[in-house]
PDB file of C-alpha atoms in Angstrom:
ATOM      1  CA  UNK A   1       0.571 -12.269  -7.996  1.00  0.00           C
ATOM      2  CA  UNK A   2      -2.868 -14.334  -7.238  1.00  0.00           C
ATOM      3  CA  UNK A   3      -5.710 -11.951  -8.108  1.00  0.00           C
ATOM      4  CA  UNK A   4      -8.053 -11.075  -4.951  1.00  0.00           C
ATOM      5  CA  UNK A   5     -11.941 -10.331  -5.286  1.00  0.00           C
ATOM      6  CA  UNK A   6     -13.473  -8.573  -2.873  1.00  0.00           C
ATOM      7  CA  UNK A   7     -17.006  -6.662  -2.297  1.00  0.00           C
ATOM      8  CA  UNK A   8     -17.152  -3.515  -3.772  1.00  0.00           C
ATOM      9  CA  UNK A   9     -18.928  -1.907  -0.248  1.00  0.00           C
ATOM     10  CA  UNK A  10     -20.043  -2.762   2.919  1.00  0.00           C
ATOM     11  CA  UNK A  11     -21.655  -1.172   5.909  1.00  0.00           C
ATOM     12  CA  UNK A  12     -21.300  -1.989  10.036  1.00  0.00           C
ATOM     13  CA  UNK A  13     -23.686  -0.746  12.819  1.00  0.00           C
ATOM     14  CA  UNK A  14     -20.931   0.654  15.778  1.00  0.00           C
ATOM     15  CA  UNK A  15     -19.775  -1.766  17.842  1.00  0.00           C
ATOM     16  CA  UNK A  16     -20.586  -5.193  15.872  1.00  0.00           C
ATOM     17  CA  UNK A  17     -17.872  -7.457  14.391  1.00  0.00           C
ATOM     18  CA  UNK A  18     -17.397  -6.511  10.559  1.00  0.00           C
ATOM     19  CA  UNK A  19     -16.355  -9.195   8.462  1.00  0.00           C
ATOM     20  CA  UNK A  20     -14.424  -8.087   5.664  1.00  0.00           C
ATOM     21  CA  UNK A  21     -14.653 -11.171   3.135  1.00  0.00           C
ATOM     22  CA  UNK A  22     -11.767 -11.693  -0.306  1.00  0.00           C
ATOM     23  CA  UNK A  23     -11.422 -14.580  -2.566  1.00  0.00           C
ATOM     24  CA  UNK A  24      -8.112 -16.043  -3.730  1.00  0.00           C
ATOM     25  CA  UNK A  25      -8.318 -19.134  -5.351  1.00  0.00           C
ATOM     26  CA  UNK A  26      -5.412 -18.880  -7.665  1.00  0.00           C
ATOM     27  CA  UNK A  27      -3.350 -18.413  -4.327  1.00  0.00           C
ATOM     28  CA  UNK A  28      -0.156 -20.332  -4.724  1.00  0.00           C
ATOM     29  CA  UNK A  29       2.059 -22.148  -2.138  1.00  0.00           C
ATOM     30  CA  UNK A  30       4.485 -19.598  -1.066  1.00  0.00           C
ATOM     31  CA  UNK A  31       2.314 -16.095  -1.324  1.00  0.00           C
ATOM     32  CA  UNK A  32       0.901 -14.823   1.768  1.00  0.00           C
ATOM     33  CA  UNK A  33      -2.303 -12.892   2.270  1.00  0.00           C
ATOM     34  CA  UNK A  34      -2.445  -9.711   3.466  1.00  0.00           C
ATOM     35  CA  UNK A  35      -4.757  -6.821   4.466  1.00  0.00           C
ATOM     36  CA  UNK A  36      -4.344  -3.441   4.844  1.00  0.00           C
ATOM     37  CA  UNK A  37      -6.626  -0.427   5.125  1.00  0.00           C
ATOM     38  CA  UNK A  38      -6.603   3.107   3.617  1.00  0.00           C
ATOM     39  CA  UNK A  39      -7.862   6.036   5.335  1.00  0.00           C
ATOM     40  CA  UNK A  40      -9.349   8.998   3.105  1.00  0.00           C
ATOM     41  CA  UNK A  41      -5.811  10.743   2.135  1.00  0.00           C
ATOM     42  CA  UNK A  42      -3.449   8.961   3.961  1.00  0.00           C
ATOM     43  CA  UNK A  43      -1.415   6.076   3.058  1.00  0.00           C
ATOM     44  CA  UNK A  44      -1.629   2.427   3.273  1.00  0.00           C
ATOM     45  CA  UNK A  45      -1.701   0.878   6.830  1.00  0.00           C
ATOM     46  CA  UNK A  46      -0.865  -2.601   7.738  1.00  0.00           C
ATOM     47  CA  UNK A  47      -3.514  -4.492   9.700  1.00  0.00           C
ATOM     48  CA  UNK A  48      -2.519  -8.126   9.318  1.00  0.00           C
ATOM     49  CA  UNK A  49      -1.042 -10.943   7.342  1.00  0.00           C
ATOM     50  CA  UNK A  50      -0.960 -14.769   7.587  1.00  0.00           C
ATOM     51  CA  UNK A  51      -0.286 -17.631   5.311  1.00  0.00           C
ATOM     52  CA  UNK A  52      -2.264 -20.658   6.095  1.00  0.00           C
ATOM     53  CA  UNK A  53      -2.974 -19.929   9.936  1.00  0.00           C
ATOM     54  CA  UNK A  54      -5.607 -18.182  11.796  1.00  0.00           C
ATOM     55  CA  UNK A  55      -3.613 -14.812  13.078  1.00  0.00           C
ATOM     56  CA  UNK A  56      -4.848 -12.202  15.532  1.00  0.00           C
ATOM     57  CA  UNK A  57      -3.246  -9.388  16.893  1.00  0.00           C
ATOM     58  CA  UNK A  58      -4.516  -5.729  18.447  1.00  0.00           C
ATOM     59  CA  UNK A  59      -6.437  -4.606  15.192  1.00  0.00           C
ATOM     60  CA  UNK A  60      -8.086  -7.612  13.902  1.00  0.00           C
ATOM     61  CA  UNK A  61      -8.058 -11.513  13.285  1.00  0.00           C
ATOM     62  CA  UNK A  62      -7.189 -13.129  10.456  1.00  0.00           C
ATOM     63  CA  UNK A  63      -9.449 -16.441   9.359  1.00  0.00           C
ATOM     64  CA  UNK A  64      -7.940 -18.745   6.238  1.00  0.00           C
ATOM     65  CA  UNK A  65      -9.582 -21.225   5.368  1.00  0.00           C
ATOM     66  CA  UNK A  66      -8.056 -24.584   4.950  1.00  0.00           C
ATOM     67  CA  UNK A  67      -7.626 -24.345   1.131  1.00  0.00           C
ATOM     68  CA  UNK A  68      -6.564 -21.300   1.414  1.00  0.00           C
ATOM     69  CA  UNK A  69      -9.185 -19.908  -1.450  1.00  0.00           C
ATOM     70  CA  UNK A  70     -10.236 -17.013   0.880  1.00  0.00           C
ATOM     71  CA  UNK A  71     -10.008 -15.302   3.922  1.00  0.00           C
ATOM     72  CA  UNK A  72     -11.970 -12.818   6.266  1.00  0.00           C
ATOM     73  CA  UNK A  73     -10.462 -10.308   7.973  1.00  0.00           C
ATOM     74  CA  UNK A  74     -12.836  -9.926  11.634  1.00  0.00           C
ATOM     75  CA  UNK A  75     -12.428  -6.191  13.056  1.00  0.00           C
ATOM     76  CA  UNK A  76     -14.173  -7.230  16.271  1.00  0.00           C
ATOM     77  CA  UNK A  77     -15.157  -4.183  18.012  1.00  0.00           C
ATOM     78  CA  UNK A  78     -16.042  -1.653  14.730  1.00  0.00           C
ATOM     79  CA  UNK A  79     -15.211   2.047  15.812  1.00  0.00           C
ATOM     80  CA  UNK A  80     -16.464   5.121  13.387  1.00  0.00           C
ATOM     81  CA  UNK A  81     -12.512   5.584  12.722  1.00  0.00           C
ATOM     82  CA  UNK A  82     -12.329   2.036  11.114  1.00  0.00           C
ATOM     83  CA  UNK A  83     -14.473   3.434   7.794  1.00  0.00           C
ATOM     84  CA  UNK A  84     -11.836   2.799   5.373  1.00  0.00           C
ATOM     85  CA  UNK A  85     -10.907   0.899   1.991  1.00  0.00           C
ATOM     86  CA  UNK A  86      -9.908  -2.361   3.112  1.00  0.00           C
ATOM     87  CA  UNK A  87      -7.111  -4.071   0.743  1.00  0.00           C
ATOM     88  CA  UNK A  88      -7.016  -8.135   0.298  1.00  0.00           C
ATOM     89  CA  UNK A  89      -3.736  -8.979  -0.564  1.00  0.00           C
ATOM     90  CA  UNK A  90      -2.180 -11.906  -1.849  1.00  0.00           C
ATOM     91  CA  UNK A  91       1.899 -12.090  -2.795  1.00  0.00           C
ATOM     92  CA  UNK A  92       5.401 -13.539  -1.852  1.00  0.00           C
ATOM     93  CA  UNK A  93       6.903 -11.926   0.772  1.00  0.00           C
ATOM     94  CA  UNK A  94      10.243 -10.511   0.734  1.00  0.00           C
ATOM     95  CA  UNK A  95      10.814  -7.792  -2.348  1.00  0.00           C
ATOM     96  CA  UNK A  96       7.732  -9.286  -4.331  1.00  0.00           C
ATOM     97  CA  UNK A  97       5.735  -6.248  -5.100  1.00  0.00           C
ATOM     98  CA  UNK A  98       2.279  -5.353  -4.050  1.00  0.00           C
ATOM     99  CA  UNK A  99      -0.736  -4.782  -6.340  1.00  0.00           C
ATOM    100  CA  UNK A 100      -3.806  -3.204  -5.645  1.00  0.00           C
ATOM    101  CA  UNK A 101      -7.434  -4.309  -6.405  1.00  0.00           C
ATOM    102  CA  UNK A 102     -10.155  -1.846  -5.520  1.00  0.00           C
ATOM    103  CA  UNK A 103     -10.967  -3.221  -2.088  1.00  0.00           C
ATOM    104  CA  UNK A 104     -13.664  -3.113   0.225  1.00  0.00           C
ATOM    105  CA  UNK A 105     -14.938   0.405   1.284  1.00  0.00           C
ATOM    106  CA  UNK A 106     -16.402  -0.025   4.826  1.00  0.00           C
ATOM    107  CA  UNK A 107     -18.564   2.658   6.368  1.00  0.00           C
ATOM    108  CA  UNK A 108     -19.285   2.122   9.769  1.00  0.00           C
ATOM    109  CA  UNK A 109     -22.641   3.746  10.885  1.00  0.00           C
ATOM    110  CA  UNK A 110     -23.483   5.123  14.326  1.00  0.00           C
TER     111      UNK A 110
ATOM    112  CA  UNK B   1       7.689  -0.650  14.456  1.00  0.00           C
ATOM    113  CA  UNK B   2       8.516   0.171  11.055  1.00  0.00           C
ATOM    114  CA  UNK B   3       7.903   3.704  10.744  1.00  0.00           C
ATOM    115  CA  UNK B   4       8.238   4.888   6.820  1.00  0.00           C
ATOM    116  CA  UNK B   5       8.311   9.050   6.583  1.00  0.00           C
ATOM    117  CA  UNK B   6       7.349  11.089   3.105  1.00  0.00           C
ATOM    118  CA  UNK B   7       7.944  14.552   2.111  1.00  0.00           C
ATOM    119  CA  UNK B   8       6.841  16.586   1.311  1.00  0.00           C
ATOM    120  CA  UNK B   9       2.686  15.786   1.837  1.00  0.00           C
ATOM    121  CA  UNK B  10       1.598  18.068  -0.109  1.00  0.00           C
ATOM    122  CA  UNK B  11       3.467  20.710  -2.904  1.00  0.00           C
ATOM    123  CA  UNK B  12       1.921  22.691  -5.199  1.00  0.00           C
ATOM    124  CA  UNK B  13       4.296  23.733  -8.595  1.00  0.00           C
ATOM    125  CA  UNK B  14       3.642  25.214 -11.924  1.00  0.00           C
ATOM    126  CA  UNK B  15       3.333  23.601 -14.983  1.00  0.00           C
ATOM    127  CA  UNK B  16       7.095  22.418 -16.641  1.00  0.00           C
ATOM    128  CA  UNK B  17       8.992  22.511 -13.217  1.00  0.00           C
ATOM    129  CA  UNK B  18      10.365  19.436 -11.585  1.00  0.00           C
ATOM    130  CA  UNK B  19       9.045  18.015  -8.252  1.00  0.00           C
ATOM    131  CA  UNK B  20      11.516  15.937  -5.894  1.00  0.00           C
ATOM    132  CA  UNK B  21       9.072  13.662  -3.408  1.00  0.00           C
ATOM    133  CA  UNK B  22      11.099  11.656  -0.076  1.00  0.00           C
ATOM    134  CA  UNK B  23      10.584   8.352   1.272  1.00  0.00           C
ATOM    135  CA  UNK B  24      12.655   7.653   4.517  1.00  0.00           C
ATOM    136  CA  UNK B  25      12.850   4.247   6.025  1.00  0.00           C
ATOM    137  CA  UNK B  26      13.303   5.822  10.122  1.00  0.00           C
ATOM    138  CA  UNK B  27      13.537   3.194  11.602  1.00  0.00           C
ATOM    139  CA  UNK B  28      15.282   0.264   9.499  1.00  0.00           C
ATOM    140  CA  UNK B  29      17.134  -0.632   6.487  1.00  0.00           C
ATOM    141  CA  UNK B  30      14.302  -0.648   3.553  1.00  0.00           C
ATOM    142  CA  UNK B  31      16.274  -2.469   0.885  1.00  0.00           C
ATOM    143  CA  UNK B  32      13.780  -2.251  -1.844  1.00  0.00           C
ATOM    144  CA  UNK B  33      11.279   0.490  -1.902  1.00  0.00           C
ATOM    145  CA  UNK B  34       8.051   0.822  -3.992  1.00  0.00           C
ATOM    146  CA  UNK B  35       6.421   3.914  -5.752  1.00  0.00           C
ATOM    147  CA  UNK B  36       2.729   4.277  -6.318  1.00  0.00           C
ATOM    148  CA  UNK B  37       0.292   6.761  -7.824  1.00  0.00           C
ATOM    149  CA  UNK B  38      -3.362   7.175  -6.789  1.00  0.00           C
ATOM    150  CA  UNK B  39      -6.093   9.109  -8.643  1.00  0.00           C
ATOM    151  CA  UNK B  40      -9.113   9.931  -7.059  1.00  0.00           C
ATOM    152  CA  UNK B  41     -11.399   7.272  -6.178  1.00  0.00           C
ATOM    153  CA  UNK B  42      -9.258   4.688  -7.935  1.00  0.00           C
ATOM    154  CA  UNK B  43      -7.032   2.026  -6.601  1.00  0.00           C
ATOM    155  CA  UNK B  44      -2.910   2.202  -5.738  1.00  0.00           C
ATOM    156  CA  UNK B  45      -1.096   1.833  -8.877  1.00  0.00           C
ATOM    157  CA  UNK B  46       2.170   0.508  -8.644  1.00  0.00           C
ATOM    158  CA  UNK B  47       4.557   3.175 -10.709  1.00  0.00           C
ATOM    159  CA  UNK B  48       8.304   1.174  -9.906  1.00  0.00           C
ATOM    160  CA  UNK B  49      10.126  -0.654  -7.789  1.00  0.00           C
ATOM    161  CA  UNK B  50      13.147   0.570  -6.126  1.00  0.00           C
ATOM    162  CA  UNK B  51      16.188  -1.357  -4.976  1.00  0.00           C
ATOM    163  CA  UNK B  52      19.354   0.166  -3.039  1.00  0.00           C
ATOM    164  CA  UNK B  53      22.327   0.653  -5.366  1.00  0.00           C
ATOM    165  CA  UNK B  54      20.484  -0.026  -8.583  1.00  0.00           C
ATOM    166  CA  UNK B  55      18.459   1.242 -11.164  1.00  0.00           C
ATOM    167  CA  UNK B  56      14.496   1.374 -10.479  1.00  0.00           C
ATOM    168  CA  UNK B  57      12.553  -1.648 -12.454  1.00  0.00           C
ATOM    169  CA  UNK B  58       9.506   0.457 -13.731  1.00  0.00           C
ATOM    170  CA  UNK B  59       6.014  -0.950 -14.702  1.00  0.00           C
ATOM    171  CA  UNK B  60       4.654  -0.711 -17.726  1.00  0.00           C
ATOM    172  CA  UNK B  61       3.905   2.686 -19.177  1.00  0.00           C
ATOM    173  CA  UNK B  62       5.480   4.742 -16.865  1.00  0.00           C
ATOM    174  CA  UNK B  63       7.675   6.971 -18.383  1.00  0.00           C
ATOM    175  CA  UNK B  64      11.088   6.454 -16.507  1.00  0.00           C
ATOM    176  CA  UNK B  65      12.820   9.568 -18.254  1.00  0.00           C
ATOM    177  CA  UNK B  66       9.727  11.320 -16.194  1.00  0.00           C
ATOM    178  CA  UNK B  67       9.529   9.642 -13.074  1.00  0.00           C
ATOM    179  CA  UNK B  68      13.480   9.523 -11.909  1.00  0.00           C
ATOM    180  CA  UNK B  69      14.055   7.010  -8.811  1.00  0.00           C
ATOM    181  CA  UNK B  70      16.844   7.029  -6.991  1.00  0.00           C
ATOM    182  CA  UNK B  71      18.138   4.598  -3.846  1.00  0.00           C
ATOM    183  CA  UNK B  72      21.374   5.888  -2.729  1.00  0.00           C
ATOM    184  CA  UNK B  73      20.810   4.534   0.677  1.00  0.00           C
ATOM    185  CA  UNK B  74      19.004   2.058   2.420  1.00  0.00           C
ATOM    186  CA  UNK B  75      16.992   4.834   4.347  1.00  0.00           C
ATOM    187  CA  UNK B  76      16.037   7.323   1.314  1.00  0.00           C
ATOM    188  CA  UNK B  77      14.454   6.903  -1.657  1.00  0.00           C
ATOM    189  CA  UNK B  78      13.049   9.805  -3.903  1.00  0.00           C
ATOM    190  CA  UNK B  79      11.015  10.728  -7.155  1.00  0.00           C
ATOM    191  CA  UNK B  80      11.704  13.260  -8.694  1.00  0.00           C
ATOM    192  CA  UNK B  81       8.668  14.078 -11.115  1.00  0.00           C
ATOM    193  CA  UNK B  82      10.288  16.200 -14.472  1.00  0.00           C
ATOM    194  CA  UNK B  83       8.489  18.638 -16.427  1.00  0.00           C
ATOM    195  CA  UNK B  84       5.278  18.310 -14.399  1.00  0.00           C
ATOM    196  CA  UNK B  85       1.788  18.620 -16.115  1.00  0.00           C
ATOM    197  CA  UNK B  86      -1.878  18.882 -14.325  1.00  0.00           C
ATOM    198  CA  UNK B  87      -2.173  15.364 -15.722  1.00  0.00           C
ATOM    199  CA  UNK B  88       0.493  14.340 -13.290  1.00  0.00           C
ATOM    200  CA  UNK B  89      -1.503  15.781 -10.520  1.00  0.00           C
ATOM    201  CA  UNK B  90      -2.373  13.142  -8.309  1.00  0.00           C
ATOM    202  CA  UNK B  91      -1.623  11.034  -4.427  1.00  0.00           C
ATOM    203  CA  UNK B  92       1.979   9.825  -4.601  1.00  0.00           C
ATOM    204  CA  UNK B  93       3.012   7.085  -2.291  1.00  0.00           C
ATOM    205  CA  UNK B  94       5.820   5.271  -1.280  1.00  0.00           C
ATOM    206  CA  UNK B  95       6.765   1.524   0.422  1.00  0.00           C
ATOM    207  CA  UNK B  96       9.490  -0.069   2.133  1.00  0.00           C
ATOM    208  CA  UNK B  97      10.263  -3.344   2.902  1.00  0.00           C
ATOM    209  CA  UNK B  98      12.838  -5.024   4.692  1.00  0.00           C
ATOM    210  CA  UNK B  99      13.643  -8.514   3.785  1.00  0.00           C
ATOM    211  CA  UNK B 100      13.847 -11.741   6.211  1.00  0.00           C
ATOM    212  CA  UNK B 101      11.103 -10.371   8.866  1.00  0.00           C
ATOM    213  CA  UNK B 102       8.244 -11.440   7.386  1.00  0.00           C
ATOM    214  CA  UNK B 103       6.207  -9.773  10.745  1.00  0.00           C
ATOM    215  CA  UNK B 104       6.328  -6.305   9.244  1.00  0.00           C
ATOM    216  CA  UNK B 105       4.866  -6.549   6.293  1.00  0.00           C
ATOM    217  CA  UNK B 106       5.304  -3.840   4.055  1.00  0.00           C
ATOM    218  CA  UNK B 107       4.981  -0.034   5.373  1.00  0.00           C
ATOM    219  CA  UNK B 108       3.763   3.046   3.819  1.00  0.00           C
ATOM    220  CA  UNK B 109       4.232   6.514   3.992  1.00  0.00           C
ATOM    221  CA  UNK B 110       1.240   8.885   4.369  1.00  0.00           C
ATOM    222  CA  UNK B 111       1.720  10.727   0.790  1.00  0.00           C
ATOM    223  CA  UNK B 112       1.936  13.343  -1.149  1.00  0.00           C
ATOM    224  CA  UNK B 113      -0.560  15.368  -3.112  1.00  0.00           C
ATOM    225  CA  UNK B 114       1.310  16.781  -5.851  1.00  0.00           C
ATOM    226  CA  UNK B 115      -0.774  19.444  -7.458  1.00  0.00           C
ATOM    227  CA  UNK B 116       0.089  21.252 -11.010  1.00  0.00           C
ATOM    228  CA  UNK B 117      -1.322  24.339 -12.009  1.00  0.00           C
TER     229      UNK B 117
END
């Protein structure tokens, strides 16, 4: 799998767009990218996915950028219940595994 | 959606007993399941994958005489953690996956704290 940097932290005021930013530049052809979030003591949850398109859907959007090097996931509207570690993904899909880098922890602040 | 339910979420045992953790695909067929480990503040480690029918592939150095998989179906998957320790105290967590619908993703079920005192 294509390793994924991301920020170590990040903060948001309540309310303003947080951009979420992860380089992939050893992406190959075929592997998608995916994020997903992790609340303190829970599992994984899926926010989104895409493979060389823009993608939104109820949670967030999704920009790629035309080389497909990185990505930024947009959470439009942040809420105090999106503080989280957020997980950039890269991999095949089907049974390919998923590995874990240490993410993004975003604190949203009142 | 793809709902993906663990048990138990959290268990408590003593030192040298065996643990048996659940993952249940509810709501589809999860033909290959995943097993992860998390310690605190650290990152999801993968522990083994887990396909229907077949023995689990494991990553490297994870003991698979310790950490049995099994698949029987393509709804359950468990591990079974043998001769537990307080170093194998830690967030256990499965995945599921079902092949050819690329708009799921993978799901994950919400854990379990196994503690060993």
């Amino acid at each position: 799998d294509a390793k994924t940097t991301q920020p170590t932290s990040m903060d948001c005021a309540e309310g303003r767009a947080a951009n979420l930013p992860c380089n992939h530049s050893t992406i190959s052809g075929n592997e998608y990218v995916y994020w997903y979030r992790q609340i303190h003591s829970q599992g994984p949850q899926y926010i989104i996915h895409g493979l060389k398109n823009n993608e939104t859907n109820e949670m967030a959007s999704l920009i790629i950028t035309e080389d497909r090097k990185s990505s930024t996931l947009i959470l439009p509207h942040a809420t105090l219940r999106d503080t989280a570690v957020y997980y950039c993904i890269v991999s095949n899909f089907g049974n390919e595994k998923l590995t874990f880098g240490t993410g993004t922890r975003l604190t949203i602040i009142p | 959606g793809a709902v993906v339910s663990q048990h138990p979420s959290w268990v408590i045992c003593k030192s040298g007993t065996s643990v048996k953790i659940e993952c249940r695909s509810l709501d589809f067929q999860a033909t290959t399941m995943f097993w992860y480990r998390q310690f605190p503040k650290q990152s999801l480690m993968l522990m083994a994958t887990s396909n229907e029918g077949s023995k689990a592939t494991y990553e490297q150095g994870v003991e698979k005489d310790k950490f049995l998989i099994n698949h029987a179906s393509l709804t359950l998957s468990t591990l079974t953690v043998t001769s537990a320790h307080p170093e194998d105290s830690s967030f256990y967590i499965c995945s599921a996956t079902r092949t050819l619908q690329s708009q799921y993703g993978y799901t994950f079920g919400s854990g379990t704290r196994l503690t060993v005192v």
